[in-house]
Amino acid sequence: MIELGVNIDHVATVRQARRTYEPDPVVAAALAEQGGADGITFHLREDRRHIQDRDVDVLMQTVTVKTNFELACADDVVAIACHAKPDWGLLVPESREEVTTEGGLDVINDKGRIAKAIARLKDAGILTSLFIDPEPAQVEAAAKLGVDAVELHTGPYALAKHDARQVELSRLVACGQATQSANMRLHAGHGLNYTNVRDVAMIPAMVELNIGHSIVSRAVMVGMREAVAEMRRILDLVA
Ligand SMILES: CC(=O)[C@@H](O)[C@H](O)COP(=O)(O)O
Ligand SMILES: NCC(=O)COP(=O)(O)O
């Protein structure tokens, strides 16, 4: 069965639009659990544009499923993660100008900084994952750093149309094989939604999908519990 990680970042985006107290991502996480989430994902960005330090503190006290803390390789945020002790730490690239995460980590050319963050997370007893573009060389570089999982960036797949989407899907399948061969867990995420998720969920060896923006968007219309339950039903039909 595919594990569904629900990313609640964009519940916090709505709250931060007025710098107020609602909607609370902590409440959203509890509703996501009721809807069938296997994990709760949250991204404490350096610019704090959505998830706040308070959210991390309270989520770690209230979430009863797997916690997946997304973070950049920044010393101060790594320290927060090591103190919070989530089940997983997913290292992602960040840049202040981006609208959303644009690409995967360049593990090949930034291994020193990434390895340092991995070591600190591991020392804190946190399972580690790297958010990477679906490139075999990046998978190989991640395996050499001894991480527990890689999360393949599905943004290009989600944006592609028709033949181009099949090309992106083939890239993901090839990297899934490389990930399995390297004995790492295969995760995927970014831009997945209720219509494009099936083909990614069906990739052999796929273990976990992290989905946020499309679920939060649906939750605006039907509520978080039902939005998650709808995605759960789709995934349960697939694998
Ligand atoms: C890494 C990824 O694709 C998301 O988990 C990330 O959180 C997206 O960044 P925003 O939530 O800031 O859009
Ligand atoms: N790591 C991907 C994630 O957590 C959710 O990304 P998105 O569905 O909000 O694009």
CSV table of C-alpha atoms and ligand atoms in Angstrom, one decimal:
chain,number,residue,atom,x,y,z
A,1,MET,CA,0.0,0.0,0.0
A,2,ILE,CA,1.3,3.4,-0.9
A,3,GLU,CA,1.9,5.6,2.1
A,4,LEU,CA,0.3,9.1,1.8
A,5,GLY,CA,2.2,12.0,3.4
A,6,VAL,CA,0.0,15.1,3.5
A,7,ASN,CA,1.9,18.4,3.3
A,8,ILE,CA,0.1,21.1,5.3
A,9,ASP,CA,2.3,24.0,4.3
A,10,HIS,CA,-0.4,25.8,2.4
A,11,VAL,CA,-2.9,25.8,5.2
A,12,ALA,CA,-0.3,28.0,6.8
A,13,THR,CA,0.0,30.0,3.6
A,14,VAL,CA,-3.6,31.1,4.0
A,15,ARG,CA,-3.1,32.0,7.7
A,16,GLN,CA,0.1,34.0,6.9
A,17,ALA,CA,-1.8,36.0,4.3
A,18,ARG,CA,-3.2,37.9,7.3
A,19,ARG,CA,-0.5,37.0,9.8
A,20,THR,CA,-3.3,35.7,12.1
A,21,TYR,CA,-4.1,32.4,13.9
A,22,GLU,CA,-6.4,30.6,11.4
A,23,PRO,CA,-6.6,28.3,9.6
A,24,ASP,CA,-4.3,26.4,11.9
A,25,PRO,CA,-2.1,23.7,10.2
A,26,VAL,CA,-2.2,21.8,13.5
A,27,VAL,CA,-5.9,21.3,13.2
A,28,ALA,CA,-5.5,20.5,9.5
A,29,ALA,CA,-3.0,17.8,10.4
A,30,ALA,CA,-5.5,16.2,12.8
A,31,LEU,CA,-8.2,16.2,10.1
A,32,ALA,CA,-5.7,14.8,7.6
A,33,GLU,CA,-5.0,11.9,10.0
A,34,GLN,CA,-8.8,11.3,10.3
A,35,GLY,CA,-9.0,11.2,6.5
A,36,GLY,CA,-6.3,8.5,6.2
A,37,ALA,CA,-2.9,10.3,6.1
A,38,ASP,CA,0.0,7.9,6.9
A,39,GLY,CA,2.2,10.9,7.6
A,40,ILE,CA,2.2,14.7,8.0
A,41,THR,CA,4.8,16.7,6.1
A,42,PHE,CA,5.7,20.3,6.9
A,43,HIS,CA,8.4,22.6,5.5
A,44,LEU,CA,10.0,25.0,7.9
A,45,ARG,CA,11.5,27.4,5.3
A,46,GLU,CA,14.3,29.8,6.2
A,47,ASP,CA,11.9,32.7,5.1
A,48,ARG,CA,9.1,31.3,7.3
A,49,ARG,CA,6.6,32.2,4.5
A,50,HIS,CA,4.2,29.5,5.7
A,51,ILE,CA,5.0,27.0,8.5
A,52,GLN,CA,6.2,28.8,11.7
A,53,ASP,CA,8.4,27.5,14.5
A,54,ARG,CA,5.3,27.3,16.8
A,55,ASP,CA,3.6,25.0,14.2
A,56,VAL,CA,6.6,22.6,14.4
A,57,ASP,CA,6.5,22.6,18.2
A,58,VAL,CA,2.8,21.8,18.4
A,59,LEU,CA,2.7,19.4,15.5
A,60,MET,CA,5.4,17.3,17.2
A,61,GLN,CA,3.2,17.1,20.3
A,62,THR,CA,0.0,16.3,18.5
A,63,VAL,CA,0.6,14.3,15.3
A,64,THR,CA,0.1,10.6,15.9
A,65,VAL,CA,1.2,9.4,12.5
A,66,LYS,CA,4.7,9.7,10.9
A,67,THR,CA,6.2,13.2,10.9
A,68,ASN,CA,8.2,14.4,7.9
A,69,PHE,CA,10.1,17.6,8.5
A,70,GLU,CA,11.2,19.3,5.3
A,71,LEU,CA,14.2,21.7,5.6
A,72,ALA,CA,17.1,23.3,3.8
A,73,CYS,CA,20.7,22.4,4.7
A,74,ALA,CA,20.8,25.5,6.9
A,75,ASP,CA,22.6,25.1,10.3
A,76,ASP,CA,19.8,26.9,12.3
A,77,VAL,CA,16.9,24.9,10.8
A,78,VAL,CA,18.9,21.7,11.1
A,79,ALA,CA,19.3,22.5,14.8
A,80,ILE,CA,15.5,23.0,15.1
A,81,ALA,CA,14.9,19.6,13.4
A,82,CYS,CA,17.4,17.9,15.6
A,83,HIS,CA,15.6,19.3,18.7
A,84,ALA,CA,12.2,18.4,17.3
A,85,LYS,CA,13.2,14.8,16.5
A,86,PRO,CA,10.6,14.1,13.7
A,87,ASP,CA,10.5,10.6,12.2
A,88,TRP,CA,12.0,11.9,8.9
A,89,GLY,CA,14.0,14.8,7.8
A,90,LEU,CA,13.7,15.6,4.1
A,91,LEU,CA,16.4,17.9,2.8
A,92,VAL,CA,15.2,20.3,0.1
A,93,PRO,CA,16.8,23.2,-1.8
A,94,GLU,CA,15.4,26.7,-1.1
A,95,SER,CA,15.9,30.1,-2.6
A,96,ARG,CA,14.1,33.2,-1.4
A,97,GLU,CA,13.0,34.2,-4.9
A,98,GLU,CA,11.2,30.9,-5.6
A,99,VAL,CA,7.4,30.7,-5.7
A,100,THR,CA,7.8,27.1,-4.7
A,101,THR,CA,10.5,24.5,-4.7
A,102,GLU,CA,12.0,24.7,-8.2
A,103,GLY,CA,14.4,21.8,-8.4
A,104,GLY,CA,16.0,19.0,-6.5
A,105,LEU,CA,19.1,19.1,-4.4
A,106,ASP,CA,22.3,19.0,-6.5
A,107,VAL,CA,23.8,16.2,-4.5
A,108,ILE,CA,26.7,15.7,-6.9
A,109,ASN,CA,28.0,19.3,-6.6
A,110,ASP,CA,26.9,20.1,-3.0
A,111,LYS,CA,27.7,16.9,-1.2
A,112,GLY,CA,29.8,18.5,1.6
A,113,ARG,CA,27.0,20.7,2.9
A,114,ILE,CA,24.4,18.0,2.4
A,115,ALA,CA,26.5,15.3,4.1
A,116,LYS,CA,27.0,17.6,7.2
A,117,ALA,CA,23.2,18.1,7.5
A,118,ILE,CA,22.6,14.3,7.1
A,119,ALA,CA,25.1,13.5,9.8
A,120,ARG,CA,23.5,15.9,12.3
A,121,LEU,CA,20.0,14.5,11.5
A,122,LYS,CA,21.2,10.9,11.8
A,123,ASP,CA,23.0,11.7,15.1
A,124,ALA,CA,19.6,12.9,16.4
A,125,GLY,CA,18.0,9.6,15.4
A,126,ILE,CA,16.1,11.0,12.4
A,127,LEU,CA,15.6,9.0,9.2
A,128,THR,CA,17.0,11.0,6.2
A,129,SER,CA,15.7,11.6,2.7
A,130,LEU,CA,16.9,13.9,-0.1
A,131,PHE,CA,14.6,15.7,-2.5
A,132,ILE,CA,16.3,15.2,-5.9
A,133,ASP,CA,15.5,15.6,-9.6
A,134,PRO,CA,14.9,12.2,-11.3
A,135,GLU,CA,18.4,11.7,-12.6
A,136,PRO,CA,20.2,8.4,-12.0
A,137,ALA,CA,23.5,10.2,-11.2
A,138,GLN,CA,21.7,12.1,-8.4
A,139,VAL,CA,20.3,8.9,-7.1
A,140,GLU,CA,23.7,7.3,-7.1
A,141,ALA,CA,25.2,10.3,-5.3
A,142,ALA,CA,22.4,10.2,-2.7
A,143,ALA,CA,23.1,6.5,-2.1
A,144,LYS,CA,26.8,7.2,-1.4
A,145,LEU,CA,25.7,9.6,1.4
A,146,GLY,CA,23.9,6.8,3.1
A,147,VAL,CA,20.4,8.3,3.3
A,148,ASP,CA,17.4,6.1,4.0
A,149,ALA,CA,15.2,7.4,1.1
A,150,VAL,CA,15.2,9.7,-1.9
A,151,GLU,CA,12.1,11.7,-2.9
A,152,LEU,CA,11.9,12.2,-6.6
A,153,HIS,CA,10.8,15.6,-7.7
A,154,THR,CA,7.6,15.1,-9.7
A,155,GLY,CA,7.2,18.8,-10.7
A,156,PRO,CA,8.4,18.4,-14.3
A,157,TYR,CA,6.1,15.3,-14.7
A,158,ALA,CA,3.2,17.3,-13.3
A,159,LEU,CA,3.8,20.2,-15.6
A,160,ALA,CA,4.4,18.1,-18.7
A,161,LYS,CA,1.6,17.4,-21.2
A,162,HIS,CA,0.9,14.3,-23.4
A,163,ASP,CA,4.2,12.8,-24.9
A,164,ALA,CA,6.4,15.0,-22.7
A,165,ARG,CA,4.6,13.6,-19.6
A,166,GLN,CA,5.4,10.1,-20.7
A,167,VAL,CA,9.0,11.0,-21.1
A,168,GLU,CA,9.0,12.4,-17.5
A,169,LEU,CA,7.3,9.3,-16.3
A,170,SER,CA,10.0,7.1,-17.9
A,171,ARG,CA,12.6,9.2,-16.0
A,172,LEU,CA,10.8,8.5,-12.8
A,173,VAL,CA,10.6,4.8,-13.5
A,174,ALA,CA,14.3,4.6,-14.3
A,175,CYS,CA,15.2,6.4,-11.1
A,176,GLY,CA,12.9,4.2,-9.2
A,177,GLN,CA,14.8,1.2,-10.4
A,178,ALA,CA,18.1,2.8,-9.4
A,179,THR,CA,16.7,3.7,-6.0
A,180,GLN,CA,15.6,0.2,-5.3
A,181,SER,CA,18.9,-1.2,-6.5
A,182,ALA,CA,20.6,1.1,-4.0
A,183,ASN,CA,18.4,-0.3,-1.2
A,184,MET,CA,16.8,3.1,-0.5
A,185,ARG,CA,13.1,3.8,0.0
A,186,LEU,CA,11.5,5.4,-3.0
A,187,HIS,CA,9.4,8.5,-2.3
A,188,ALA,CA,8.0,11.1,-4.7
A,189,GLY,CA,6.3,14.5,-4.5
A,190,HIS,CA,5.6,18.0,-5.8
A,191,GLY,CA,2.7,18.9,-8.0
A,192,LEU,CA,0.9,15.6,-7.6
A,193,ASN,CA,-2.9,15.9,-7.8
A,194,TYR,CA,-6.1,13.8,-8.1
A,195,THR,CA,-5.6,13.2,-11.8
A,196,ASN,CA,-1.9,12.8,-12.3
A,197,VAL,CA,-1.1,10.7,-9.2
A,198,ARG,CA,-2.1,7.2,-10.4
A,199,ASP,CA,0.8,6.7,-12.8
A,200,VAL,CA,3.4,7.8,-10.2
A,201,ALA,CA,1.8,5.6,-7.5
A,202,MET,CA,2.1,2.6,-9.9
A,203,ILE,CA,5.8,3.0,-10.4
A,204,PRO,CA,7.4,-0.2,-9.2
A,205,ALA,CA,9.0,0.1,-5.7
A,206,MET,CA,7.2,3.4,-5.0
A,207,VAL,CA,6.6,3.5,-1.2
A,208,GLU,CA,5.5,7.0,-0.3
A,209,LEU,CA,4.0,10.0,-1.9
A,210,ASN,CA,4.0,13.5,-0.3
A,211,ILE,CA,1.2,15.6,-1.6
A,212,GLY,CA,0.2,19.1,-0.3
A,213,HIS,CA,-1.0,21.8,-2.6
A,214,SER,CA,-3.6,19.8,-4.5
A,215,ILE,CA,-5.1,18.4,-1.3
A,216,VAL,CA,-5.2,21.7,0.5
A,217,SER,CA,-6.8,23.2,-2.7
A,218,ARG,CA,-9.5,20.5,-2.6
A,219,ALA,CA,-9.9,21.0,1.2
A,220,VAL,CA,-10.9,24.6,0.6
A,221,MET,CA,-14.0,23.1,-1.2
A,222,VAL,CA,-14.8,19.9,0.7
A,223,GLY,CA,-12.8,20.0,3.9
A,224,MET,CA,-9.4,18.5,4.8
A,225,ARG,CA,-10.7,15.2,6.1
A,226,GLU,CA,-12.7,14.5,2.9
A,227,ALA,CA,-9.9,15.8,0.6
A,228,VAL,CA,-7.4,13.4,2.2
A,229,ALA,CA,-10.0,10.6,2.1
A,230,GLU,CA,-10.5,11.1,-1.7
A,231,MET,CA,-6.8,10.9,-2.3
A,232,ARG,CA,-6.5,7.8,-0.1
A,233,ARG,CA,-9.3,6.1,-2.1
A,234,ILE,CA,-7.4,6.8,-5.3
A,235,LEU,CA,-4.2,5.4,-4.0
A,236,ASP,CA,-5.9,2.3,-2.5
A,237,LEU,CA,-7.3,1.5,-5.9
A,238,VAL,CA,-3.8,1.6,-7.4
A,239,ALA,CA,-1.5,-0.4,-5.2
B,1,LIG,C1,9.8,19.9,-1.7
B,1,LIG,C2,8.4,20.1,-2.1
B,1,LIG,O1,8.1,19.9,-3.2
B,1,LIG,C3,7.5,20.6,-1.2
B,1,LIG,O2,7.4,19.8,-0.1
B,1,LIG,C4,7.9,22.0,-0.7
B,1,LIG,O3,7.3,22.2,0.6
B,1,LIG,C5,7.3,22.9,-1.7
B,1,LIG,O4,7.6,24.2,-1.2
B,1,LIG,P1,6.4,25.1,-0.8
B,1,LIG,O5,5.6,24.4,0.3
B,1,LIG,O6,7.0,26.3,-0.2
B,1,LIG,O7,5.6,25.4,-2.0
B,2,LIG,N1,7.8,17.1,-1.0
B,2,LIG,C1,6.5,17.3,-1.7
B,2,LIG,C2,5.5,17.8,-0.8
B,2,LIG,O1,5.6,17.6,0.4
B,2,LIG,C3,4.2,18.4,-1.4
B,2,LIG,O2,4.4,19.1,-2.5
B,2,LIG,P1,3.1,19.8,-3.2
B,2,LIG,O3,2.1,18.7,-3.3
B,2,LIG,O4,2.7,20.8,-2.2
B,2,LIG,O5,3.6,20.3,-4.5
